[in-house]
């Protein structure tokens, strides 16, 4: 086939493009888009005679489904539906039990979290209390230092006053002599 093609067609074929209108006929659908119309002769029913109808009647009776079969079929469908309902009910019960279990777990975890929270708050307040204690201790120490300085100054002043009084006494004695 490649030998019969011209240069342009060969280059197109080499590039993978054969040509715009050259589709393979076997790729087209074998069925047409329209549904086939069956031809029915108008006289098909009139062509039966009495013998044909008699032989056709037992065949029709055989093709009709017995009522018992329908009843059994319906009964089996009902049983299947009941079994499905039981299965779904058991699944719902399992899901309900699982949800209750998860709810209990969530409540237990919530309680544990609340307890841990109160412990942390207590620790924080303990820290706050310790901080306040430290601040008060520093204030007391500052007051004690101020008091100690005051007491030392008072003692020095008293010592200075005693020295002054003793000097005045000594001066009085020396002047009185």
CSV table of C-alpha atoms in Angstrom, one decimal:
chain,number,residue,atom,x,y,z
A,1,UNK,CA,0.0,0.0,0.0
A,2,UNK,CA,2.9,2.3,0.8
A,3,UNK,CA,4.4,1.8,-2.7
A,4,UNK,CA,1.2,3.0,-4.4
A,5,UNK,CA,1.0,6.3,-2.4
A,6,UNK,CA,2.4,9.5,-3.7
A,7,UNK,CA,5.1,11.5,-1.9
A,8,UNK,CA,2.6,13.7,0.0
A,9,UNK,CA,0.5,10.7,1.1
A,10,UNK,CA,3.6,8.8,2.1
A,11,UNK,CA,4.8,11.7,4.3
A,12,UNK,CA,1.3,11.9,5.9
A,13,UNK,CA,1.3,8.2,6.5
A,14,UNK,CA,4.7,8.3,8.1
A,15,UNK,CA,3.6,11.2,10.4
A,16,UNK,CA,0.6,9.1,11.3
A,17,UNK,CA,-2.0,10.9,9.3
A,18,UNK,CA,-3.4,9.0,6.4
A,19,UNK,CA,-5.9,11.4,5.0
A,20,UNK,CA,-9.0,13.3,5.9
A,21,UNK,CA,-11.6,11.1,4.2
A,22,UNK,CA,-10.0,7.8,4.5
A,23,UNK,CA,-11.6,6.1,7.5
A,24,UNK,CA,-11.7,2.4,7.9
A,25,UNK,CA,-15.1,1.1,7.0
A,26,UNK,CA,-14.9,-1.6,9.7
A,27,UNK,CA,-14.8,1.1,12.4
A,28,UNK,CA,-18.3,2.3,11.5
A,29,UNK,CA,-21.1,0.9,13.5
A,30,UNK,CA,-22.8,-2.1,12.0
A,31,UNK,CA,-26.1,-1.0,13.5
A,32,UNK,CA,-27.8,2.0,12.1
A,33,UNK,CA,-29.3,4.7,14.4
A,34,UNK,CA,-32.8,3.8,13.5
A,35,UNK,CA,-34.5,0.8,15.0
A,36,UNK,CA,-35.5,-1.8,12.5
A,37,UNK,CA,-39.1,-2.0,11.5
A,38,UNK,CA,-40.6,-5.5,11.4
A,39,UNK,CA,-42.9,-6.1,8.6
A,40,UNK,CA,-46.1,-7.7,9.6
A,41,UNK,CA,-48.5,-8.9,7.1
A,42,UNK,CA,-52.0,-7.6,7.7
A,43,UNK,CA,-53.6,-11.0,7.2
A,44,UNK,CA,-51.5,-12.9,9.7
A,45,UNK,CA,-54.3,-13.4,12.2
A,46,UNK,CA,-56.8,-14.3,9.6
A,47,UNK,CA,-54.6,-17.0,8.2
A,48,UNK,CA,-55.0,-19.1,11.3
A,49,UNK,CA,-57.7,-21.6,11.1
A,50,UNK,CA,-59.4,-23.5,13.9
A,51,UNK,CA,-56.8,-26.2,14.1
A,52,UNK,CA,-53.9,-23.7,14.5
A,53,UNK,CA,-55.8,-22.0,17.3
A,54,UNK,CA,-56.3,-25.3,19.1
A,55,UNK,CA,-52.6,-26.2,18.9
A,56,UNK,CA,-51.7,-22.6,20.0
A,57,UNK,CA,-53.9,-22.7,23.1
A,58,UNK,CA,-52.0,-25.3,25.0
A,59,UNK,CA,-48.8,-23.5,24.2
A,60,UNK,CA,-50.2,-20.3,25.6
A,61,UNK,CA,-51.4,-22.1,28.6
A,62,UNK,CA,-47.8,-23.5,29.2
A,63,UNK,CA,-46.4,-20.0,28.7
A,64,UNK,CA,-48.7,-18.6,31.4
A,65,UNK,CA,-47.0,-18.7,34.8
A,66,UNK,CA,-49.0,-20.7,37.3
A,67,UNK,CA,-50.5,-18.7,40.3
A,68,UNK,CA,-48.7,-21.0,42.8
A,69,UNK,CA,-45.4,-20.1,41.2
A,70,UNK,CA,-46.2,-16.4,41.5
A,71,UNK,CA,-47.2,-16.9,45.1
A,72,UNK,CA,-44.0,-18.7,46.0
A,73,UNK,CA,-42.0,-16.2,44.1
A,74,UNK,CA,-43.7,-13.3,46.0
A,75,UNK,CA,-43.3,-15.2,49.3
A,76,UNK,CA,-39.6,-15.7,48.6
A,77,UNK,CA,-39.2,-12.0,47.8
A,78,UNK,CA,-41.0,-11.1,51.1
A,79,UNK,CA,-38.7,-13.4,53.0
A,80,UNK,CA,-35.7,-11.8,51.3
A,81,UNK,CA,-37.0,-8.4,52.2
A,82,UNK,CA,-37.6,-9.5,55.8
A,83,UNK,CA,-34.1,-10.9,56.0
A,84,UNK,CA,-32.8,-7.6,54.6
A,85,UNK,CA,-34.8,-5.7,57.2
A,86,UNK,CA,-33.4,-7.9,60.0
A,87,UNK,CA,-29.9,-7.4,58.7
A,88,UNK,CA,-30.4,-3.6,58.6
A,89,UNK,CA,-32.0,-3.6,62.0
A,90,UNK,CA,-29.0,-5.6,63.4
A,91,UNK,CA,-26.6,-3.1,61.8
A,92,UNK,CA,-28.6,-0.2,63.2
A,93,UNK,CA,-28.5,-1.9,66.7
A,94,UNK,CA,-24.7,-2.4,66.3
A,95,UNK,CA,-24.3,1.2,65.3
A,96,UNK,CA,-26.4,2.4,68.2
A,97,UNK,CA,-24.4,0.3,70.7
A,98,UNK,CA,-21.2,1.6,69.1
A,99,UNK,CA,-22.5,5.2,69.4
A,100,UNK,CA,-23.3,4.7,73.0
A,101,UNK,CA,-19.9,3.2,73.7
A,102,UNK,CA,-18.3,6.2,71.9
A,103,UNK,CA,-20.5,8.5,74.0
A,104,UNK,CA,-19.3,6.9,77.2
A,105,UNK,CA,-15.7,7.2,76.1
A,106,UNK,CA,-16.3,10.9,75.2
A,107,UNK,CA,-17.8,11.5,78.6
A,108,UNK,CA,-15.0,9.8,80.4
A,109,UNK,CA,-12.4,11.8,78.4
A,110,UNK,CA,-14.3,15.0,79.0
A,111,UNK,CA,-14.3,14.3,82.8
A,112,UNK,CA,-10.6,13.5,82.6
A,113,UNK,CA,-10.0,16.8,80.7
A,114,UNK,CA,-12.0,18.7,83.2
A,115,UNK,CA,-10.0,17.2,86.1
A,116,UNK,CA,-6.7,18.0,84.4
A,117,UNK,CA,-8.0,21.5,83.7
A,118,UNK,CA,-8.8,22.1,87.4
A,119,UNK,CA,-5.4,20.7,88.4
A,120,UNK,CA,-3.7,23.1,86.0
A,121,UNK,CA,-5.8,26.0,87.3
A,122,UNK,CA,-4.9,25.0,90.8
A,123,UNK,CA,-1.2,24.9,89.8
A,124,UNK,CA,-1.5,28.3,88.2
A,125,UNK,CA,-3.2,29.7,91.3
A,126,UNK,CA,-0.5,28.1,93.4
A,127,UNK,CA,2.0,29.9,91.2
A,128,UNK,CA,0.1,33.2,91.6
A,129,UNK,CA,0.0,32.6,95.4
A,130,UNK,CA,3.7,31.9,95.5
A,131,UNK,CA,4.4,35.1,93.5
A,132,UNK,CA,2.2,37.1,95.9
A,133,UNK,CA,4.1,35.5,98.8
A,134,UNK,CA,7.4,36.4,97.3
A,135,UNK,CA,6.3,40.0,96.7
A,136,UNK,CA,5.0,40.3,100.3
A,137,UNK,CA,8.2,38.8,101.6
A,138,UNK,CA,10.2,41.4,99.7
A,139,UNK,CA,8.0,44.2,101.1
A,140,UNK,CA,8.5,42.8,104.6
A,141,UNK,CA,12.3,42.6,104.1
A,142,UNK,CA,12.3,46.2,102.8
A,143,UNK,CA,10.3,47.3,105.9
A,144,UNK,CA,12.7,45.4,108.2
A,145,UNK,CA,15.7,47.0,106.5
A,146,UNK,CA,14.0,50.4,106.9
A,147,UNK,CA,13.2,49.6,110.6
A,148,UNK,CA,16.7,48.4,111.2
A,149,UNK,CA,18.2,51.6,109.7
A,150,UNK,CA,15.8,53.6,111.8
A,151,UNK,CA,16.8,51.6,114.9
A,152,UNK,CA,20.5,52.0,114.2
A,153,UNK,CA,20.1,55.7,113.6
A,154,UNK,CA,18.2,56.0,116.9
A,155,UNK,CA,20.9,54.1,118.7
A,156,UNK,CA,23.6,56.3,117.3
A,157,UNK,CA,21.6,59.4,118.1
A,158,UNK,CA,21.1,58.1,121.7
A,159,UNK,CA,24.8,57.4,121.9
A,160,UNK,CA,25.6,60.8,120.5
A,161,UNK,CA,23.2,62.4,123.0
A,162,UNK,CA,24.8,60.4,125.9
A,163,UNK,CA,28.2,61.6,124.8
A,164,UNK,CA,27.0,65.2,124.5
A,165,UNK,CA,25.4,65.0,128.0
A,166,UNK,CA,28.5,63.5,129.5
A,167,UNK,CA,30.7,66.2,127.7
A,168,UNK,CA,28.3,68.8,129.1
A,169,UNK,CA,28.6,67.3,132.6
A,170,UNK,CA,32.3,67.3,132.3
A,171,UNK,CA,32.4,70.9,131.1
A,172,UNK,CA,30.1,71.9,134.0
A,173,UNK,CA,32.4,70.3,136.5
A,174,UNK,CA,35.5,71.8,135.0
A,175,UNK,CA,33.8,75.3,135.0
A,176,UNK,CA,32.5,74.8,138.5
A,177,UNK,CA,36.0,74.1,139.7
